[in-house]
Structures are given as C-alpha cells and as structure tokens.
Amino acid sequence: MNTRFSRRSLIKSAGAAAVMSALPMRFSWANNHPTKVGVILPTSGVLAFPGQASRRGVEFAGMINKERNGPAMELIYADTESKAENGRVAAEKLIREGCSVLIGCWDTGATISAAQACEAAKVPLVINIASAPQITEQGFTQIFRNFTPATQLVSNAVQRIRELAAKTDDPPKTATVLYVNDTFGQSALKAMQAEWAKQNLPIEILDTIGYDVRAKDLSVEVAKAKATGAELLLPITRVNDAIMIVREMVKQEYNPKAIIGPGSPGPYEKAFTDALGKYGDDYMVCVPWLNVKNPRAVELAKRFEAMDSKNRFELNVGFSYEAVDIVADALRRAKSNDAAAIHAALKTTDIKDHVMWGGPIQFNEKGQNPNIGVALLQNQNSEPTVVGPAEAAVAEVVYPMRPFNER
C-alpha cells in the first residue's frame, strides 16, 4: 500500500491551507539547515496497518508545517517490520545519519527498544503511540510520550462505561471479554480487571476469552462469548480481529445490549466501517480522539480526508500529527538543531491549541503528558461519533444496540 500523499493531492490541497494556518513564522537559523527528524514506525509486518496510518499523519503534519513556514525539518523514515528488537536498530541508524530528535514507534516493544538507543545517545524520542505503563517507569530521560498509558486509558474507559450505565434504565448486568492474547491485549486486560474492581462497577464479568494475534477464524471464541449470555461484550482488539468478531456475531445472531471496546484500536478505523457497513454501527469504543469541538482540528481532519478519501483522520493519524507539531514547537523555541537544546525545549512544552481532545500538551518529570482525554465513540451511519463524556459529545448514544437482523 502506498502511504504517501501524491504530489497532485498536495498541490490541490494547498489552496485550503489558510483555513487552519496560524500566522506565518520564519526561522532563519534552520532555513538552510533543516533538522533531521527520524520517524520509526511498523510500516510492514503484522502492525503495518496502523503503522502506515501513523506515517500518513506524520507526512500530513510535515506538509502543514511547511505551509506555516515552520521550522525546517527533514523527515527520515525507518521501518521496524513490526519487530520489537528493530526499534533499537532503527534508532541507532537514524542517529548515525544525523537525526537529533526521533518520533515513534507505535508499539510498546519497539518503543522501549528505541528508547534504549536514544538514552545512550542522549537524543530525545517523542512517542506518538505506545501505551504500556512501563515505558515511563524505567528511568528514561529522553522520552516524551503524548499518548495515554494503558492504565489511564482503561481507567477512563471504565469511567465512560459507568457513565453510560448510569444514563439508562436498563444497564447491562453481566459482561464477557474477548481479547487478543499478545503483549498489548494482556496488558489491557490486566489493567481493565484491576480498574473494574477499583471502581466497583456493578457489572459482573462472566468470562475472559483470549485468541492469538494471528488468528484467521474467531468462530469458536465468539460462540463461547455468546454461550455466557453476557449482556455486554468487551472486545480488546485491533482492526482485523474486530471485523472478524462482528462478522461472526452477525452469522451466529449474537446480539448483546452493547459492544464496547475498553480502550482498544480498530472499530473507529475506516477499514472497519467500510468492511462492515451497517453491521459496524452501534459498536462503541473508549479511546483518545480528535477534539471535534475545536474548529481548527475539524478543518484539519476534513482536509486530510479530502486529500485521502480511503482513510480517516483517526487516532493513529492524529497522534502522529501531534508528534510532529510537538517537535516543531520545540525546534521553534530551541532555535537549534542540537539534541540537548531540543530536549530542553521539549521539557517545557505547553501547547494549548492542539487537535486531539484533552488539556494542554505538557510533560511531567517522567516524560508523560497527563492531560490526554478519553472519549466514548459510537459508530453511527459508519462514522465514529463522540457520544461521551457530556462535555465532548456531539450526539446521543444508541442503546441498546439494534439487533443485526433488524438493520
């Protein structure tokens, strides 16, 4: 799959640039010496789908930065091939090539691996996506993560489920979890179970059913979930397995009161809604999302989707876009290509107007942005729509979900 924007689309879109651009800025210190920014992503292998989406977000942000006359950057890409150990290999290669700041790496294993190389070389790493809590608990001094750790993500997701249950006269009383049995899935499941107990949610979890990340058929697992009779299905998935689960639910006429992904990727992606059509509707998921009440963010998303009609400005694109924005902001203040100066600028990041929902982008002493919000999305007419919390919502939730054979 070609993940790059075409020259024609770039030219075609240029006329709309003024809509969302802030006042032009000039950076004489960098105009003749663009800062080399390394971008590490899994653009091939089992994680290629989100990796390529993330690259599209980086490329789009690079284009917007140029239009705004932002700091000159040369984006240099490296593919981890979806292998954790390649994070370090890629980081070392990019640093040898002169990159003074890196962006990446989408998955936890590769991010930790790359962070080790960055720590050794004293080159900052801006993490676009990777949720494992341990990333910021290992004493790394060079990392800056603009994504929610799994614990916070799941905590907020459970809170969204509590709010939803409180809004209805017929809340679900039982639940079953279907989860992908890899590092991400196990970590998310463990965090969800802990948070479920901590928040004392009055919904009994009847069973947890795992499956292999490379599974090609989930009929047995869906049948097991249906057999529990649970009123709420909690899938922890990525996009392809989420599609397989819904197709099996349709085939097996499994109609719980609700399907809610407690902080997992997949259902908001265009591949999911295109593949399932009406059967993908009513599916909910709790994730960080675009600030749909920020006109500039909405215009950016519209422009992205006008340029690339096959893809959506979703979570992978959004946080990768913000990663470039964060680096550009740091370069603007550092006025230098020196890694140490960029690192010092990143530590004092304070970006209030940004595209993803949440408070200002700031980093605490561990390099974590603690101000990222988590929205409750529901697919409505094949579009992920924010239905919670109240301050972020733009539509009412559909609950209980409509039976598949009545759509």
mmCIF file of C-alpha atoms in Angstrom:
data_model
loop_
_atom_site.group_PDB
_atom_site.id
_atom_site.type_symbol
_atom_site.label_atom_id
_atom_site.label_comp_id
_atom_site.label_asym_id
_atom_site.label_seq_id
_atom_site.Cartn_x
_atom_site.Cartn_y
_atom_site.Cartn_z
ATOM 1 C CA MET A 1 0.000 0.000 0.000
ATOM 2 C CA ASN A 2 1.260 3.442 -0.924
ATOM 3 C CA THR A 3 1.136 5.546 2.219
ATOM 4 C CA ARG A 4 2.437 8.775 0.732
ATOM 5 C CA PHE A 5 0.329 11.688 -0.355
ATOM 6 C CA SER A 6 0.590 12.282 -4.087
ATOM 7 C CA ARG A 7 2.148 15.428 -5.495
ATOM 8 C CA ARG A 8 -1.204 16.234 -7.104
ATOM 9 C CA SER A 9 -3.063 15.953 -3.784
ATOM 10 C CA LEU A 10 -0.551 18.203 -2.096
ATOM 11 C CA ILE A 11 -0.897 20.860 -4.794
ATOM 12 C CA LYS A 12 -4.677 20.516 -4.886
ATOM 13 C CA SER A 13 -4.965 20.983 -1.150
ATOM 14 C CA ALA A 14 -2.656 23.949 -0.904
ATOM 15 C CA GLY A 15 -5.457 26.412 -1.556
ATOM 16 C CA ALA A 16 -7.206 25.407 1.632
ATOM 17 C CA ALA A 17 -4.142 25.939 3.743
ATOM 18 C CA ALA A 18 -5.087 29.356 5.023
ATOM 19 C CA VAL A 19 -8.204 27.971 6.659
ATOM 20 C CA MET A 20 -6.343 26.396 9.510
ATOM 21 C CA SER A 21 -2.934 28.010 9.420
ATOM 22 C CA ALA A 22 -1.833 30.291 12.172
ATOM 23 C CA LEU A 23 0.235 33.389 11.399
ATOM 24 C CA PRO A 24 3.297 32.556 9.262
ATOM 25 C CA MET A 25 6.566 32.149 11.134
ATOM 26 C CA ARG A 26 10.172 32.475 9.961
ATOM 27 C CA PHE A 27 13.165 30.518 11.162
ATOM 28 C CA SER A 28 16.366 31.833 9.695
ATOM 29 C CA TRP A 29 18.501 29.558 11.883
ATOM 30 C CA ALA A 30 17.043 26.468 10.259
ATOM 31 C CA ASN A 31 16.171 27.519 6.716
ATOM 32 C CA ASN A 32 19.498 26.406 5.291
ATOM 33 C CA HIS A 33 19.982 23.537 7.705
ATOM 34 C CA PRO A 34 16.793 21.553 8.223
ATOM 35 C CA THR A 35 16.696 19.499 11.372
ATOM 36 C CA LYS A 36 16.818 15.783 10.632
ATOM 37 C CA VAL A 37 13.869 14.123 12.373
ATOM 38 C CA GLY A 38 13.852 10.329 12.446
ATOM 39 C CA VAL A 39 10.465 8.583 12.275
ATOM 40 C CA ILE A 40 10.298 4.944 13.395
ATOM 41 C CA LEU A 41 7.105 3.024 12.586
ATOM 42 C CA PRO A 42 5.975 -0.536 11.772
ATOM 43 C CA THR A 43 5.085 0.050 8.124
ATOM 44 C CA SER A 44 5.368 -3.628 7.195
ATOM 45 C CA GLY A 45 4.516 -6.857 9.005
ATOM 46 C CA VAL A 46 1.572 -7.576 11.267
ATOM 47 C CA LEU A 47 1.321 -3.966 12.519
ATOM 48 C CA ALA A 48 1.597 -2.399 9.072
ATOM 49 C CA PHE A 49 -1.972 -1.104 9.032
ATOM 50 C CA PRO A 50 -1.648 1.307 11.995
ATOM 51 C CA GLY A 51 1.996 1.953 11.132
ATOM 52 C CA GLN A 52 1.096 3.194 7.683
ATOM 53 C CA ALA A 53 -1.756 5.279 9.100
ATOM 54 C CA SER A 54 0.728 6.858 11.508
ATOM 55 C CA ARG A 55 3.068 7.650 8.633
ATOM 56 C CA ARG A 56 0.244 9.408 6.818
ATOM 57 C CA GLY A 57 -0.257 11.558 9.919
ATOM 58 C CA VAL A 58 3.452 12.444 10.022
ATOM 59 C CA GLU A 59 3.517 13.311 6.320
ATOM 60 C CA PHE A 60 0.391 15.450 6.628
ATOM 61 C CA ALA A 61 1.845 17.327 9.600
ATOM 62 C CA GLY A 62 5.095 17.875 7.720
ATOM 63 C CA MET A 63 3.133 19.405 4.847
ATOM 64 C CA ILE A 64 1.146 21.704 7.172
ATOM 65 C CA ASN A 65 4.359 22.742 8.931
ATOM 66 C CA LYS A 66 5.883 23.804 5.618
ATOM 67 C CA GLU A 67 2.778 25.787 4.710
ATOM 68 C CA ARG A 68 3.040 27.638 8.010
ATOM 69 C CA ASN A 69 6.724 28.359 7.389
ATOM 70 C CA GLY A 70 7.503 26.353 10.488
ATOM 71 C CA PRO A 71 10.964 25.112 11.429
ATOM 72 C CA ALA A 72 12.623 23.311 8.523
ATOM 73 C CA MET A 73 12.571 19.562 9.082
ATOM 74 C CA GLU A 74 13.796 16.627 7.047
ATOM 75 C CA LEU A 75 11.693 13.606 7.965
ATOM 76 C CA ILE A 76 13.662 10.356 7.625
ATOM 77 C CA TYR A 77 11.701 7.114 7.978
ATOM 78 C CA ALA A 78 12.677 3.696 9.305
ATOM 79 C CA ASP A 79 10.516 0.549 9.331
ATOM 80 C CA THR A 80 10.611 -1.817 12.323
ATOM 81 C CA GLU A 81 8.878 -4.537 10.263
ATOM 82 C CA SER A 82 6.652 -4.981 13.342
ATOM 83 C CA LYS A 83 9.579 -6.475 15.285
ATOM 84 C CA ALA A 84 10.281 -5.023 18.712
ATOM 85 C CA GLU A 85 14.052 -5.533 18.502
ATOM 86 C CA ASN A 86 14.192 -3.436 15.337
ATOM 87 C CA GLY A 87 13.245 -0.317 17.281
ATOM 88 C CA ARG A 88 16.756 -0.026 18.626
ATOM 89 C CA VAL A 89 18.353 -0.908 15.287
ATOM 90 C CA ALA A 90 16.308 1.779 13.555
ATOM 91 C CA ALA A 91 17.037 4.397 16.236
ATOM 92 C CA GLU A 92 20.787 3.779 16.091
ATOM 93 C CA LYS A 93 20.744 4.012 12.301
ATOM 94 C CA LEU A 94 18.798 7.292 12.307
ATOM 95 C CA ILE A 95 21.064 8.809 14.945
ATOM 96 C CA ARG A 96 24.124 7.819 12.900
ATOM 97 C CA GLU A 97 22.524 9.590 9.932
ATOM 98 C CA GLY A 98 22.384 12.806 11.939
ATOM 99 C CA CYS A 99 18.871 12.859 13.364
ATOM 100 C CA SER A 100 18.779 14.986 16.505
ATOM 101 C CA VAL A 101 15.234 14.026 17.534
ATOM 102 C CA LEU A 102 13.146 10.911 16.824
ATOM 103 C CA ILE A 103 9.418 10.181 16.601
ATOM 104 C CA GLY A 104 7.889 6.722 17.122
ATOM 105 C CA CYS A 105 7.369 3.855 17.416
ATOM 106 C CA TRP A 106 3.643 2.943 17.663
ATOM 107 C CA ASP A 107 4.051 -0.318 19.598
ATOM 108 C CA THR A 108 5.423 -0.779 23.079
ATOM 109 C CA GLY A 109 8.203 -3.256 22.362
ATOM 110 C CA ALA A 110 9.786 -1.217 19.592
ATOM 111 C CA THR A 111 9.389 1.980 21.622
ATOM 112 C CA ILE A 112 11.253 0.597 24.622
ATOM 113 C CA SER A 113 13.901 -0.802 22.313
ATOM 114 C CA ALA A 114 14.354 2.564 20.563
ATOM 115 C CA ALA A 115 14.297 4.436 23.882
ATOM 116 C CA GLN A 116 17.379 2.476 24.986
ATOM 117 C CA ALA A 117 19.317 3.712 21.955
ATOM 118 C CA CYS A 118 18.074 7.271 22.485
ATOM 119 C CA GLU A 119 19.088 7.161 26.134
ATOM 120 C CA ALA A 120 22.601 6.047 25.222
ATOM 121 C CA ALA A 121 22.998 8.743 22.560
ATOM 122 C CA LYS A 122 21.121 11.479 24.509
ATOM 123 C CA VAL A 123 18.727 12.061 21.628
ATOM 124 C CA PRO A 124 15.070 12.819 22.510
ATOM 125 C CA LEU A 125 12.273 10.481 21.413
ATOM 126 C CA VAL A 126 8.745 11.858 21.030
ATOM 127 C CA ILE A 127 6.391 8.893 21.370
ATOM 128 C CA ASN A 128 3.367 9.175 19.099
ATOM 129 C CA ILE A 129 1.627 5.988 20.250
ATOM 130 C CA ALA A 130 2.558 3.218 22.712
ATOM 131 C CA SER A 131 0.523 2.581 25.813
ATOM 132 C CA ALA A 132 2.375 0.184 28.115
ATOM 133 C CA PRO A 133 2.816 1.854 31.530
ATOM 134 C CA GLN A 134 6.385 0.584 31.924
ATOM 135 C CA ILE A 135 7.666 2.872 29.156
ATOM 136 C CA THR A 136 7.757 5.828 31.538
ATOM 137 C CA GLU A 137 8.710 3.742 34.590
ATOM 138 C CA GLN A 138 12.217 2.690 33.539
ATOM 139 C CA GLY A 139 14.043 5.918 34.214
ATOM 140 C CA PHE A 140 14.442 7.022 30.606
ATOM 141 C CA THR A 141 15.339 10.716 30.479
ATOM 142 C CA GLN A 142 14.956 11.229 26.733
ATOM 143 C CA ILE A 143 11.331 10.154 26.166
ATOM 144 C CA PHE A 144 8.272 12.383 25.758
ATOM 145 C CA ARG A 145 5.031 10.413 25.414
ATOM 146 C CA ASN A 146 1.962 12.148 24.037
ATOM 147 C CA PHE A 147 -0.319 9.127 24.445
ATOM 148 C CA THR A 148 -2.223 7.661 27.360
ATOM 149 C CA PRO A 149 -0.641 4.797 29.297
ATOM 150 C CA ALA A 150 -2.869 1.705 29.316
ATOM 151 C CA THR A 151 -3.729 2.180 32.983
ATOM 152 C CA GLN A 152 -5.052 5.706 32.430
ATOM 153 C CA LEU A 153 -6.718 4.706 29.173
ATOM 154 C CA VAL A 154 -8.549 1.810 30.793
ATOM 155 C CA SER A 155 -9.403 3.833 33.900
ATOM 156 C CA ASN A 156 -11.056 6.472 31.751
ATOM 157 C CA ALA A 157 -12.707 3.804 29.601
ATOM 158 C CA VAL A 158 -14.252 2.127 32.641
ATOM 159 C CA GLN A 159 -15.458 5.545 33.781
ATOM 160 C CA ARG A 160 -17.120 6.079 30.372
ATOM 161 C CA ILE A 161 -18.876 2.679 30.742
ATOM 162 C CA ARG A 162 -20.033 3.662 34.236
ATOM 163 C CA GLU A 163 -21.436 6.940 32.887
ATOM 164 C CA LEU A 164 -23.247 5.104 30.100
ATOM 165 C CA ALA A 165 -24.773 2.587 32.514
ATOM 166 C CA ALA A 166 -25.930 5.417 34.769
ATOM 167 C CA LYS A 167 -27.770 7.079 31.880
ATOM 168 C CA THR A 168 -30.029 4.132 31.084
ATOM 169 C CA ASP A 169 -32.911 2.464 32.937
ATOM 170 C CA ASP A 170 -31.766 -0.944 31.707
ATOM 171 C CA PRO A 171 -27.977 -1.115 32.181
ATOM 172 C CA PRO A 172 -26.069 -4.333 31.415
ATOM 173 C CA LYS A 173 -25.529 -6.505 34.471
ATOM 174 C CA THR A 174 -23.051 -9.005 33.006
ATOM 175 C CA ALA A 175 -20.108 -8.834 30.608
ATOM 176 C CA THR A 176 -17.656 -11.047 28.731
ATOM 177 C CA VAL A 177 -14.216 -10.014 27.488
ATOM 178 C CA LEU A 178 -12.777 -11.127 24.145
ATOM 179 C CA TYR A 179 -9.111 -10.147 23.951
ATOM 180 C CA VAL A 180 -6.143 -10.519 21.633
ATOM 181 C CA ASN A 181 -3.586 -12.572 23.549
ATOM 182 C CA ASP A 182 -0.423 -10.528 22.861
ATOM 183 C CA THR A 183 1.513 -8.034 25.000
ATOM 184 C CA PHE A 184 -0.953 -5.250 24.306
ATOM 185 C CA GLY A 185 -4.041 -7.407 24.900
ATOM 186 C CA GLN A 186 -2.781 -8.975 28.098
ATOM 187 C CA SER A 187 -1.698 -5.609 29.452
ATOM 188 C CA ALA A 188 -5.057 -4.034 28.617
ATOM 189 C CA LEU A 189 -6.987 -6.951 30.112
ATOM 190 C CA LYS A 190 -4.999 -6.843 33.343
ATOM 191 C CA ALA A 191 -5.482 -3.088 33.645
ATOM 192 C CA MET A 192 -9.206 -3.356 32.907
ATOM 193 C CA GLN A 193 -9.766 -6.077 35.507
ATOM 194 C CA ALA A 194 -7.938 -4.019 38.134
ATOM 195 C CA GLU A 195 -9.871 -0.866 37.285
ATOM 196 C CA TRP A 196 -13.174 -2.746 37.150
ATOM 197 C CA ALA A 197 -12.631 -3.864 40.750
ATOM 198 C CA LYS A 198 -11.265 -0.494 41.866
ATOM 199 C CA GLN A 199 -14.293 1.390 40.548
ATOM 200 C CA ASN A 200 -16.622 -1.348 41.855
ATOM 201 C CA LEU A 201 -18.601 -1.420 38.624
ATOM 202 C CA PRO A 202 -21.948 -3.224 39.157
ATOM 203 C CA ILE A 203 -21.438 -5.355 36.040
ATOM 204 C CA GLU A 204 -20.218 -8.914 36.631
ATOM 205 C CA ILE A 205 -17.533 -10.169 34.228
ATOM 206 C CA LEU A 206 -18.561 -13.761 33.463
ATOM 207 C CA ASP A 207 -15.587 -14.832 31.350
ATOM 208 C CA THR A 208 -12.387 -13.668 29.613
ATOM 209 C CA ILE A 209 -11.663 -15.356 26.275
ATOM 210 C CA GLY A 210 -8.274 -14.891 24.581
ATOM 211 C CA TYR A 211 -7.199 -15.530 20.987
ATOM 212 C CA ASP A 212 -3.938 -15.448 19.038
ATOM 213 C CA VAL A 213 -2.963 -12.185 17.320
ATOM 214 C CA ARG A 214 -2.627 -14.071 14.002
ATOM 215 C CA ALA A 215 -5.967 -15.899 14.267
ATOM 216 C CA LYS A 216 -7.833 -16.230 10.964
ATOM 217 C CA ASP A 217 -11.089 -17.558 12.416
ATOM 218 C CA LEU A 218 -12.789 -16.484 15.657
ATOM 219 C CA SER A 219 -15.971 -18.541 15.346
ATOM 220 C CA VAL A 220 -15.149 -20.680 18.376
ATOM 221 C CA GLU A 221 -14.295 -17.698 20.569
ATOM 222 C CA VAL A 222 -17.446 -15.788 19.587
ATOM 223 C CA ALA A 223 -19.560 -18.897 20.234
ATOM 224 C CA LYS A 224 -18.018 -19.158 23.710
ATOM 225 C CA ALA A 225 -18.806 -15.499 24.388
ATOM 226 C CA LYS A 226 -22.400 -15.934 23.211
ATOM 227 C CA ALA A 227 -22.803 -19.002 25.404
ATOM 228 C CA THR A 228 -22.064 -16.966 28.517
ATOM 229 C CA GLY A 229 -25.266 -14.975 27.923
ATOM 230 C CA ALA A 230 -23.487 -11.755 28.867
ATOM 231 C CA GLU A 231 -25.364 -8.538 28.141
ATOM 232 C CA LEU A 232 -22.198 -6.557 27.387
ATOM 233 C CA LEU A 233 -19.319 -7.666 25.143
ATOM 234 C CA LEU A 234 -15.934 -6.024 25.827
ATOM 235 C CA PRO A 235 -13.575 -6.724 22.898
ATOM 236 C CA ILE A 236 -9.882 -5.817 23.223
ATOM 237 C CA THR A 237 -8.821 -5.902 19.590
ATOM 238 C CA ARG A 238 -7.076 -4.407 16.618
ATOM 239 C CA VAL A 239 -8.916 -3.738 13.405
ATOM 240 C CA ASN A 240 -8.830 -7.073 11.578
ATOM 241 C CA ASP A 241 -9.899 -9.143 14.574
ATOM 242 C CA ALA A 242 -12.623 -6.595 15.416
ATOM 243 C CA ILE A 243 -14.026 -7.123 11.910
ATOM 244 C CA MET A 244 -13.883 -10.902 12.319
ATOM 245 C CA ILE A 245 -15.683 -10.702 15.660
ATOM 246 C CA VAL A 246 -18.601 -8.669 14.293
ATOM 247 C CA ARG A 247 -18.946 -10.884 11.219
ATOM 248 C CA GLU A 248 -19.162 -13.911 13.473
ATOM 249 C CA MET A 249 -21.679 -12.172 15.724
ATOM 250 C CA VAL A 250 -23.883 -11.483 12.692
ATOM 251 C CA LYS A 251 -23.520 -15.082 11.496
ATOM 252 C CA GLN A 252 -24.259 -16.503 14.953
ATOM 253 C CA GLU A 253 -27.042 -13.956 15.690
ATOM 254 C CA TYR A 254 -25.298 -12.816 18.852
ATOM 255 C CA ASN A 255 -26.945 -9.566 19.981
ATOM 256 C CA PRO A 256 -25.818 -8.320 23.408
ATOM 257 C CA LYS A 257 -27.140 -4.994 24.700
ATOM 258 C CA ALA A 258 -23.870 -3.317 23.793
ATOM 259 C CA ILE A 259 -20.381 -3.869 22.400
ATOM 260 C CA ILE A 260 -17.809 -1.560 23.962
ATOM 261 C CA GLY A 261 -14.066 -1.767 23.323
ATOM 262 C CA PRO A 262 -12.437 -0.637 26.574
ATOM 263 C CA GLY A 263 -9.588 1.311 25.042
ATOM 264 C CA SER A 264 -8.585 -0.789 22.064
ATOM 265 C CA PRO A 265 -7.879 0.167 18.451
ATOM 266 C CA GLY A 266 -9.857 -0.923 15.410
ATOM 267 C CA PRO A 267 -13.577 -0.046 15.335
ATOM 268 C CA TYR A 268 -13.040 3.659 14.587
ATOM 269 C CA GLU A 269 -10.899 2.934 11.529
ATOM 270 C CA LYS A 270 -12.279 3.315 8.020
ATOM 271 C CA ALA A 271 -11.285 -0.243 7.204
ATOM 272 C CA PHE A 272 -13.700 -1.396 9.917
ATOM 273 C CA THR A 273 -16.700 0.717 8.904
ATOM 274 C CA ASP A 274 -16.111 0.093 5.181
ATOM 275 C CA ALA A 275 -15.866 -3.659 5.699
ATOM 276 C CA LEU A 276 -18.965 -3.951 7.899
ATOM 277 C CA GLY A 277 -21.280 -1.148 6.782
ATOM 278 C CA LYS A 278 -24.482 -1.147 8.847
ATOM 279 C CA TYR A 279 -23.238 -4.048 10.945
ATOM 280 C CA GLY A 280 -20.414 -1.893 12.260
ATOM 281 C CA ASP A 281 -22.866 0.669 13.612
ATOM 282 C CA ASP A 282 -23.717 0.911 17.336
ATOM 283 C CA TYR A 283 -20.273 -0.550 18.222
ATOM 284 C CA MET A 284 -18.653 1.646 20.876
ATOM 285 C CA VAL A 285 -15.050 2.138 21.902
ATOM 286 C CA CYS A 286 -13.307 4.314 24.503
ATOM 287 C CA VAL A 287 -10.199 5.972 23.076
ATOM 288 C CA PRO A 288 -8.392 9.307 22.848
ATOM 289 C CA TRP A 289 -9.895 11.143 19.876
ATOM 290 C CA LEU A 290 -9.983 14.265 17.781
ATOM 291 C CA ASN A 291 -11.332 17.354 19.559
ATOM 292 C CA VAL A 292 -14.495 17.630 17.478
ATOM 293 C CA LYS A 293 -15.373 20.916 19.202
ATOM 294 C CA ASN A 294 -12.161 22.575 18.009
ATOM 295 C CA PRO A 295 -12.899 24.164 14.581
ATOM 296 C CA ARG A 296 -9.227 24.094 13.570
ATOM 297 C CA ALA A 297 -8.962 20.386 14.390
ATOM 298 C CA VAL A 298 -12.152 19.636 12.461
ATOM 299 C CA GLU A 299 -10.882 21.574 9.423
ATOM 300 C CA LEU A 300 -7.584 19.709 9.513
ATOM 301 C CA ALA A 301 -9.400 16.376 9.625
ATOM 302 C CA LYS A 302 -11.658 17.371 6.728
ATOM 303 C CA ARG A 303 -8.700 18.442 4.664
ATOM 304 C CA PHE A 304 -6.822 15.223 5.369
ATOM 305 C CA GLU A 305 -9.821 13.135 4.347
ATOM 306 C CA ALA A 306 -10.391 15.234 1.215
ATOM 307 C CA MET A 307 -6.810 14.503 0.174
ATOM 308 C CA ASP A 308 -7.009 10.819 1.069
ATOM 309 C CA SER A 309 -10.567 9.572 0.690
ATOM 310 C CA LYS A 310 -9.594 5.996 1.513
ATOM 311 C CA ASN A 311 -8.539 6.873 5.045
ATOM 312 C CA ARG A 312 -9.840 8.679 8.109
ATOM 313 C CA PHE A 313 -8.216 11.215 10.435
ATOM 314 C CA GLU A 314 -8.345 8.736 13.282
ATOM 315 C CA LEU A 315 -6.273 8.116 16.373
ATOM 316 C CA ASN A 316 -3.105 6.903 14.625
ATOM 317 C CA VAL A 317 -3.114 9.837 12.242
ATOM 318 C CA GLY A 318 -3.999 12.351 14.958
ATOM 319 C CA PHE A 319 -1.312 11.480 17.483
ATOM 320 C CA SER A 320 1.318 11.147 14.767
ATOM 321 C CA TYR A 321 0.291 14.579 13.516
ATOM 322 C CA GLU A 322 0.658 15.953 17.041
ATOM 323 C CA ALA A 323 4.098 14.350 17.429
ATOM 324 C CA VAL A 324 5.376 16.448 14.526
ATOM 325 C CA ASP A 325 3.646 19.515 15.981
ATOM 326 C CA ILE A 326 5.425 18.896 19.297
ATOM 327 C CA VAL A 327 8.820 18.606 17.609
ATOM 328 C CA ALA A 328 8.162 21.738 15.533
ATOM 329 C CA ASP A 329 7.175 23.656 18.660
ATOM 330 C CA ALA A 330 10.368 22.549 20.417
ATOM 331 C CA LEU A 331 12.556 23.495 17.428
ATOM 332 C CA ARG A 332 10.866 26.889 17.282
ATOM 333 C CA ARG A 333 11.811 27.579 20.888
ATOM 334 C CA ALA A 334 15.197 25.832 20.892
ATOM 335 C CA LYS A 335 16.359 27.715 17.779
ATOM 336 C CA SER A 336 18.926 24.982 17.345
ATOM 337 C CA ASN A 337 19.479 21.578 15.755
ATOM 338 C CA ASP A 338 21.335 20.399 18.831
ATOM 339 C CA ALA A 339 19.741 17.385 20.539
ATOM 340 C CA ALA A 340 20.361 18.750 24.038
ATOM 341 C CA ALA A 341 18.722 22.077 23.184
ATOM 342 C CA ILE A 342 15.737 20.289 21.643
ATOM 343 C CA HIS A 343 15.469 18.085 24.733
ATOM 344 C CA ALA A 344 15.452 21.140 26.997
ATOM 345 C CA ALA A 345 12.723 22.745 24.889
ATOM 346 C CA LEU A 346 10.604 19.582 24.912
ATOM 347 C CA LYS A 347 10.689 19.563 28.716
ATOM 348 C CA THR A 348 8.933 22.936 28.786
ATOM 349 C CA THR A 349 6.310 22.101 26.138
ATOM 350 C CA ASP A 350 2.968 23.805 26.755
ATOM 351 C CA ILE A 351 0.693 23.565 23.686
ATOM 352 C CA LYS A 352 -2.876 24.610 24.457
ATOM 353 C CA ASP A 353 -4.392 24.614 20.955
ATOM 354 C CA HIS A 354 -3.963 21.140 19.522
ATOM 355 C CA VAL A 355 -6.030 18.651 17.571
ATOM 356 C CA MET A 356 -6.668 15.759 19.975
ATOM 357 C CA TRP A 357 -9.136 16.124 22.843
ATOM 358 C CA GLY A 358 -7.635 16.924 26.237
ATOM 359 C CA GLY A 359 -5.791 19.590 28.176
ATOM 360 C CA PRO A 360 -2.534 21.303 27.214
ATOM 361 C CA ILE A 361 0.279 19.132 25.879
ATOM 362 C CA GLN A 362 2.788 19.167 28.724
ATOM 363 C CA PHE A 363 5.239 16.570 30.000
ATOM 364 C CA ASN A 364 5.773 15.619 33.636
ATOM 365 C CA GLU A 365 9.044 14.510 35.250
ATOM 366 C CA LYS A 366 8.711 11.052 33.639
ATOM 367 C CA GLY A 367 8.097 12.442 30.166
ATOM 368 C CA GLN A 368 4.367 11.670 30.191
ATOM 369 C CA ASN A 369 1.634 14.042 29.022
ATOM 370 C CA PRO A 370 -1.005 13.556 31.745
ATOM 371 C CA ASN A 371 -3.678 15.716 30.100
ATOM 372 C CA ILE A 372 -4.974 13.443 27.318
ATOM 373 C CA GLY A 373 -8.718 12.831 27.351
ATOM 374 C CA VAL A 374 -10.579 9.607 26.523
ATOM 375 C CA ALA A 375 -13.853 9.832 24.604
ATOM 376 C CA LEU A 376 -16.655 7.307 24.155
ATOM 377 C CA LEU A 377 -17.160 6.807 20.415
ATOM 378 C CA GLN A 378 -20.018 5.020 18.737
ATOM 379 C CA ASN A 379 -20.184 4.192 15.053
ATOM 380 C CA GLN A 380 -23.296 5.899 13.695
ATOM 381 C CA ASN A 381 -24.009 5.758 9.949
ATOM 382 C CA SER A 382 -20.493 4.329 9.508
ATOM 383 C CA GLU A 383 -18.838 7.322 11.193
ATOM 384 C CA PRO A 384 -17.183 7.238 14.639
ATOM 385 C CA THR A 385 -19.174 9.784 16.640
ATOM 386 C CA VAL A 386 -18.356 11.196 20.069
ATOM 387 C CA VAL A 387 -21.200 10.287 22.467
ATOM 388 C CA GLY A 388 -19.403 10.822 25.784
ATOM 389 C CA PRO A 389 -18.452 12.359 28.109
ATOM 390 C CA ALA A 390 -21.065 15.117 28.037
ATOM 391 C CA GLU A 391 -18.560 17.960 27.560
ATOM 392 C CA ALA A 392 -17.109 16.319 24.444
ATOM 393 C CA ALA A 393 -20.239 14.650 22.984
ATOM 394 C CA VAL A 394 -21.876 15.733 19.743
ATOM 395 C CA ALA A 395 -24.603 13.043 19.564
ATOM 396 C CA GLU A 396 -26.793 10.846 21.762
ATOM 397 C CA VAL A 397 -25.775 7.226 22.264
ATOM 398 C CA VAL A 398 -27.801 4.406 20.655
ATOM 399 C CA TYR A 399 -28.510 1.925 23.477
ATOM 400 C CA PRO A 400 -29.299 -0.918 23.489
ATOM 401 C CA MET A 401 -27.690 -1.704 20.171
ATOM 402 C CA ARG A 402 -30.049 -2.750 17.389
ATOM 403 C CA PRO A 403 -30.140 -6.490 16.582
ATOM 404 C CA PHE A 404 -28.104 -7.229 13.471
ATOM 405 C CA ASN A 405 -31.049 -8.770 11.586
ATOM 406 C CA GLU A 406 -33.182 -5.650 12.089
ATOM 407 C CA ARG A 407 -30.812 -3.201 10.386
#
